[in-house]
Amino acid sequence: KSPLTIFRELVGPAAVMAAGTMGAGAIASFLLAGAWFRYDLLWVIALMLPVFVVSADSASRIGALNPDQGMFSLVRERISPSLAWFILIVIVPVHLLVTMGQVSVMVSAFKSLIAPISSEAVVTGSGPLWLDIALSLGLAGATLWLVFSRGYKRLERIMTFLMVLMLLCFLVVGLRGLIEWRAIVSGFVPSLPADLPLPGGNGARVATSSIIAMVGAAIAPAALLGLPYLSAGSGSGRDDLKRAFRTSVSFSAPMRRW
């Protein structure tokens, strides 16, 4: 078997959820925080990871223990119908805007591949509007076709490949950054860096805003709402939870198949 196939068997659906929680918004938030404040906000990641693990595990258990009910049905019946409607009303327009931003990034990246874009064009957003609209519709349609034309298995393969690629890129950047290990270590000490003035403006980049963006992007409500559905679709029940956890930790089942 190829290394990618072995990795996909070990990771499985985790690649899909990693793509949901570590999407374009999360990556952009972390990259901007690092570009602006260097290693000074690394402590936020260390404190955020346990919260994310507990949240994702709790959401998965809700789906495994309630396979016949959707997440919104559980919220409506066990908490309040008003809360279910509030979550729906808020999450739909928010993620519509998020999707528009992600498609915009895809269009800019695609245009830079076929024709180099000058820095002035990037800043001003110049260019024919019809071209941006056509590329947005084309790239969005191609993405949906890749996801739904062959079902979940194709989605899992695509997400696994992209996650491996992202891991390699992060590894290269991380190894290059080891020469600044003193600054990296000091970044795990909680502190708030000073605000940075905006170039050519009167405003400032505030560290607390970056912290809010990092936490909000990593603990994405849509991903946590989607986890129970994947968990319920896996066919796992109460008796399977401990066994599935042991299998995930030991990698015994995938390694036996290999």
CSV table of C-alpha atoms in Angstrom, one decimal, residues 3-258:
chain,number,residue,atom,x,y,z
A,3,PRO,CA,2.0,5.8,2.3
A,4,LEU,CA,-1.0,8.0,1.7
A,5,THR,CA,-3.3,4.9,1.8
A,6,ILE,CA,-1.8,3.8,5.1
A,7,PHE,CA,-2.1,7.2,6.5
A,8,ARG,CA,-5.8,7.5,5.4
A,9,GLU,CA,-6.6,4.2,7.1
A,10,LEU,CA,-5.0,5.4,10.3
A,11,VAL,CA,-6.7,8.7,10.2
A,12,GLY,CA,-10.0,7.9,8.6
A,13,PRO,CA,-12.8,10.5,9.2
A,14,ALA,CA,-10.5,12.6,11.3
A,15,ALA,CA,-9.2,14.2,8.1
A,16,VAL,CA,-12.8,15.4,7.3
A,17,MET,CA,-13.3,16.9,10.7
A,18,ALA,CA,-9.8,18.4,10.7
A,19,ALA,CA,-10.7,20.2,7.5
A,20,GLY,CA,-13.9,21.4,9.1
A,21,THR,CA,-12.3,22.7,12.3
A,22,MET,CA,-9.0,23.8,10.7
A,23,GLY,CA,-10.5,25.5,7.7
A,24,ALA,CA,-9.4,28.6,5.8
A,25,GLY,CA,-10.7,30.9,8.6
A,26,ALA,CA,-8.6,29.1,11.3
A,27,ILE,CA,-5.5,29.0,9.2
A,28,ALA,CA,-5.8,32.7,8.3
A,29,SER,CA,-6.3,33.6,12.0
A,30,PHE,CA,-3.2,31.7,13.1
A,31,LEU,CA,-1.1,33.0,10.2
A,32,LEU,CA,-2.0,36.6,10.8
A,33,ALA,CA,-1.5,36.3,14.6
A,34,GLY,CA,2.0,34.9,13.9
A,35,ALA,CA,2.8,37.5,11.3
A,36,TRP,CA,1.8,40.3,13.5
A,37,PHE,CA,2.8,39.1,17.0
A,38,ARG,CA,5.4,36.4,16.1
A,39,TYR,CA,5.5,33.8,18.9
A,40,ASP,CA,4.0,35.9,21.6
A,41,LEU,CA,0.5,34.2,21.3
A,42,LEU,CA,1.6,30.6,21.3
A,43,TRP,CA,0.3,30.2,24.8
A,44,VAL,CA,-3.2,30.6,23.4
A,45,ILE,CA,-2.8,27.4,21.4
A,46,ALA,CA,-1.6,25.5,24.4
A,47,LEU,CA,-4.7,26.6,26.5
A,48,MET,CA,-7.1,26.1,23.6
A,49,LEU,CA,-6.3,22.5,22.7
A,50,PRO,CA,-7.8,20.9,25.8
A,51,VAL,CA,-11.0,22.9,25.3
A,52,PHE,CA,-11.2,21.8,21.7
A,53,VAL,CA,-10.6,18.1,22.6
A,54,VAL,CA,-13.3,18.1,25.2
A,55,SER,CA,-15.8,19.9,22.9
A,56,ALA,CA,-15.2,17.6,20.0
A,57,ASP,CA,-15.3,14.5,22.1
A,58,SER,CA,-18.6,15.6,23.8
A,59,ALA,CA,-20.2,16.4,20.4
A,60,SER,CA,-19.1,13.0,19.1
A,61,ARG,CA,-20.6,11.2,22.1
A,62,ILE,CA,-23.9,13.1,21.6
A,63,GLY,CA,-24.2,11.7,18.1
A,64,ALA,CA,-23.1,8.2,19.1
A,65,LEU,CA,-25.6,8.0,21.9
A,66,ASN,CA,-28.5,9.5,19.9
A,67,PRO,CA,-28.2,8.1,16.4
A,68,ASP,CA,-31.9,8.6,15.6
A,69,GLN,CA,-32.1,12.3,16.4
A,70,GLY,CA,-30.4,15.3,14.8
A,71,MET,CA,-28.5,17.9,16.8
A,72,PHE,CA,-31.2,20.6,16.4
A,73,SER,CA,-33.9,18.1,17.5
A,74,LEU,CA,-32.0,17.4,20.7
A,75,VAL,CA,-31.5,21.1,21.4
A,76,ARG,CA,-35.2,21.8,20.7
A,77,GLU,CA,-36.5,18.9,22.9
A,78,ARG,CA,-34.0,19.0,25.7
A,79,ILE,CA,-33.1,22.6,26.1
A,80,SER,CA,-35.4,25.1,24.3
A,81,PRO,CA,-37.0,25.5,20.8
A,82,SER,CA,-36.0,29.2,20.9
A,83,LEU,CA,-32.3,28.2,21.3
A,84,ALA,CA,-32.5,25.9,18.3
A,85,TRP,CA,-34.0,28.6,16.1
A,86,PHE,CA,-31.4,31.2,17.5
A,87,ILE,CA,-28.5,28.9,16.5
A,88,LEU,CA,-29.9,28.3,13.1
A,89,ILE,CA,-30.7,32.0,12.4
A,90,VAL,CA,-27.1,33.0,13.5
A,91,ILE,CA,-25.1,30.2,11.9
A,92,VAL,CA,-26.6,30.3,8.4
A,93,PRO,CA,-25.7,33.9,7.5
A,94,VAL,CA,-22.3,33.7,9.4
A,95,HIS,CA,-21.2,30.7,7.4
A,96,LEU,CA,-22.5,32.2,4.2
A,97,LEU,CA,-20.1,35.1,4.7
A,98,VAL,CA,-17.3,32.6,5.7
A,99,THR,CA,-17.9,30.6,2.5
A,100,MET,CA,-17.8,33.8,0.4
A,101,GLY,CA,-14.5,34.7,1.9
A,102,GLN,CA,-13.1,31.3,1.2
A,103,VAL,CA,-14.2,31.4,-2.4
A,104,SER,CA,-12.6,34.8,-2.7
A,105,VAL,CA,-9.3,33.4,-1.5
A,106,MET,CA,-9.6,30.5,-4.0
A,107,VAL,CA,-10.3,33.0,-6.9
A,108,SER,CA,-7.3,35.1,-5.9
A,109,ALA,CA,-5.0,32.1,-5.7
A,110,PHE,CA,-6.3,30.7,-9.0
A,111,LYS,CA,-5.7,34.1,-10.8
A,112,SER,CA,-2.2,34.3,-9.3
A,113,LEU,CA,-1.4,30.9,-10.8
A,114,ILE,CA,-2.6,31.7,-14.4
A,115,ALA,CA,-1.3,35.3,-14.4
A,116,PRO,CA,0.9,36.9,-11.7
A,117,ILE,CA,-1.1,39.7,-9.9
A,118,SER,CA,0.7,42.9,-9.0
A,119,SER,CA,0.7,44.0,-5.4
A,120,GLU,CA,-1.4,47.1,-6.4
A,121,ALA,CA,-4.0,44.8,-8.0
A,122,VAL,CA,-4.2,42.7,-4.8
A,123,VAL,CA,-4.7,45.8,-2.6
A,124,THR,CA,-7.2,47.6,-4.8
A,125,GLY,CA,-9.0,44.4,-6.0
A,126,SER,CA,-8.9,45.7,-9.6
A,127,GLY,CA,-10.0,43.4,-12.4
A,128,PRO,CA,-13.2,42.7,-14.3
A,129,LEU,CA,-16.1,41.8,-12.1
A,130,TRP,CA,-17.5,39.2,-14.5
A,131,LEU,CA,-14.3,37.3,-14.4
A,132,ASP,CA,-14.4,37.1,-10.6
A,133,ILE,CA,-18.0,36.0,-10.6
A,134,ALA,CA,-17.4,33.3,-13.3
A,135,LEU,CA,-14.3,32.0,-11.4
A,136,SER,CA,-16.3,31.9,-8.1
A,137,LEU,CA,-19.1,29.9,-9.6
A,138,GLY,CA,-16.7,27.6,-11.5
A,139,LEU,CA,-14.5,26.9,-8.5
A,140,ALA,CA,-17.5,26.4,-6.2
A,141,GLY,CA,-19.1,24.0,-8.6
A,142,ALA,CA,-15.9,22.1,-9.1
A,143,THR,CA,-15.5,21.8,-5.3
A,144,LEU,CA,-19.1,20.5,-4.9
A,145,TRP,CA,-18.6,18.0,-7.7
A,146,LEU,CA,-15.4,16.7,-6.1
A,147,VAL,CA,-17.2,16.3,-2.8
A,148,PHE,CA,-20.5,14.8,-3.9
A,149,SER,CA,-19.8,13.0,-7.2
A,150,ARG,CA,-18.3,9.9,-5.5
A,151,GLY,CA,-19.8,10.3,-2.0
A,152,TYR,CA,-18.1,10.4,1.4
A,153,LYS,CA,-15.1,8.1,0.5
A,154,ARG,CA,-13.8,10.6,-2.2
A,155,LEU,CA,-14.3,13.4,0.3
A,156,GLU,CA,-12.2,11.5,2.8
A,157,ARG,CA,-9.4,10.9,0.3
A,158,ILE,CA,-9.3,14.5,-0.8
A,159,MET,CA,-9.2,15.8,2.8
A,160,THR,CA,-6.5,13.3,3.7
A,161,PHE,CA,-4.3,14.4,0.8
A,162,LEU,CA,-4.8,18.1,1.7
A,163,MET,CA,-4.1,17.4,5.4
A,164,VAL,CA,-0.8,15.6,4.6
A,165,LEU,CA,0.2,18.4,2.3
A,166,MET,CA,-0.6,21.0,5.0
A,167,LEU,CA,1.3,18.9,7.5
A,168,LEU,CA,4.4,18.9,5.3
A,169,CYS,CA,4.2,22.6,4.8
A,170,PHE,CA,3.9,23.2,8.5
A,171,LEU,CA,6.8,20.9,9.2
A,172,VAL,CA,9.1,22.8,6.8
A,173,VAL,CA,8.1,26.1,8.3
A,174,GLY,CA,8.5,24.7,11.9
A,175,LEU,CA,11.9,23.2,11.2
A,176,ARG,CA,13.1,26.5,9.8
A,177,GLY,CA,11.8,28.3,12.9
A,178,LEU,CA,13.8,26.2,15.3
A,179,ILE,CA,16.7,28.6,15.0
A,180,GLU,CA,14.5,31.0,17.1
A,181,TRP,CA,13.8,28.4,19.8
A,182,ARG,CA,14.3,30.9,22.6
A,183,ALA,CA,11.5,33.1,21.3
A,184,ILE,CA,9.3,30.0,20.7
A,185,VAL,CA,9.8,28.9,24.3
A,186,SER,CA,9.0,32.3,25.7
A,187,GLY,CA,5.9,32.4,23.6
A,188,PHE,CA,4.3,29.8,25.8
A,189,VAL,CA,4.4,32.2,28.8
A,190,PRO,CA,1.0,33.9,28.9
A,191,SER,CA,1.3,37.6,28.1
A,192,LEU,CA,-0.3,40.3,26.0
A,193,PRO,CA,1.9,41.9,23.4
A,194,ALA,CA,1.7,45.6,22.7
A,195,ASP,CA,-0.7,46.8,20.0
A,196,LEU,CA,0.7,47.3,16.6
A,197,PRO,CA,0.0,50.5,14.6
A,198,LEU,CA,-1.6,50.1,11.2
A,199,PRO,CA,0.7,51.1,8.4
A,200,GLY,CA,-0.5,54.4,6.9
A,201,GLY,CA,-3.5,54.6,9.3
A,202,ASN,CA,-4.6,55.7,12.7
A,203,GLY,CA,-5.8,52.4,14.0
A,204,ALA,CA,-4.0,49.5,15.6
A,205,ARG,CA,-3.8,45.7,15.6
A,206,VAL,CA,-5.0,44.6,19.0
A,207,ALA,CA,-3.7,41.3,20.5
A,208,THR,CA,-7.0,40.5,22.2
A,209,SER,CA,-8.8,40.6,18.8
A,210,SER,CA,-6.3,38.0,17.5
A,211,ILE,CA,-6.9,35.8,20.5
A,212,ILE,CA,-10.7,36.0,20.0
A,213,ALA,CA,-10.3,35.1,16.3
A,214,MET,CA,-8.0,32.1,17.1
A,215,VAL,CA,-10.3,30.6,19.7
A,216,GLY,CA,-13.4,31.2,17.6
A,217,ALA,CA,-11.9,29.8,14.5
A,218,ALA,CA,-10.6,26.6,16.2
A,219,ILE,CA,-13.8,25.9,18.1
A,220,ALA,CA,-16.1,26.4,15.1
A,221,PRO,CA,-19.8,26.0,16.0
A,222,ALA,CA,-20.6,24.4,12.6
A,223,ALA,CA,-17.9,21.8,13.0
A,224,LEU,CA,-19.1,20.9,16.5
A,225,LEU,CA,-22.7,20.7,15.2
A,226,GLY,CA,-21.6,18.5,12.4
A,227,LEU,CA,-19.6,16.0,14.5
A,228,PRO,CA,-22.7,14.3,16.0
A,229,TYR,CA,-24.1,13.5,12.6
A,230,LEU,CA,-20.8,11.8,11.5
A,231,SER,CA,-20.7,10.0,14.8
A,232,ALA,CA,-24.3,8.8,14.4
A,233,GLY,CA,-23.6,7.7,10.8
A,234,SER,CA,-20.7,5.6,11.9
A,235,GLY,CA,-23.1,3.1,13.6
A,236,SER,CA,-21.3,3.4,16.9
A,237,GLY,CA,-23.3,3.1,20.1
A,238,ARG,CA,-22.7,3.3,23.9
A,239,ASP,CA,-20.9,-0.1,23.9
A,240,ASP,CA,-18.6,0.9,21.1
A,241,LEU,CA,-17.3,4.2,22.6
A,242,LYS,CA,-14.5,2.7,24.8
A,243,ARG,CA,-13.5,0.2,22.1
A,244,ALA,CA,-13.3,2.9,19.4
A,245,PHE,CA,-11.2,5.1,21.7
A,246,ARG,CA,-8.7,2.2,22.4
A,247,THR,CA,-8.5,1.4,18.7
A,248,SER,CA,-7.9,5.1,17.8
A,249,VAL,CA,-5.1,5.3,20.3
A,250,SER,CA,-3.4,2.0,19.6
A,251,PHE,CA,-3.9,2.0,15.8
A,252,SER,CA,-4.3,-1.8,16.2
A,253,ALA,CA,-7.1,-2.3,13.7
A,254,PRO,CA,-5.5,-0.4,10.7
A,255,MET,CA,-2.2,-2.0,11.3
A,256,ARG,CA,-3.6,-5.5,11.3
A,257,ARG,CA,-5.3,-4.8,8.0
A,258,TRP,CA,-2.0,-3.6,6.6
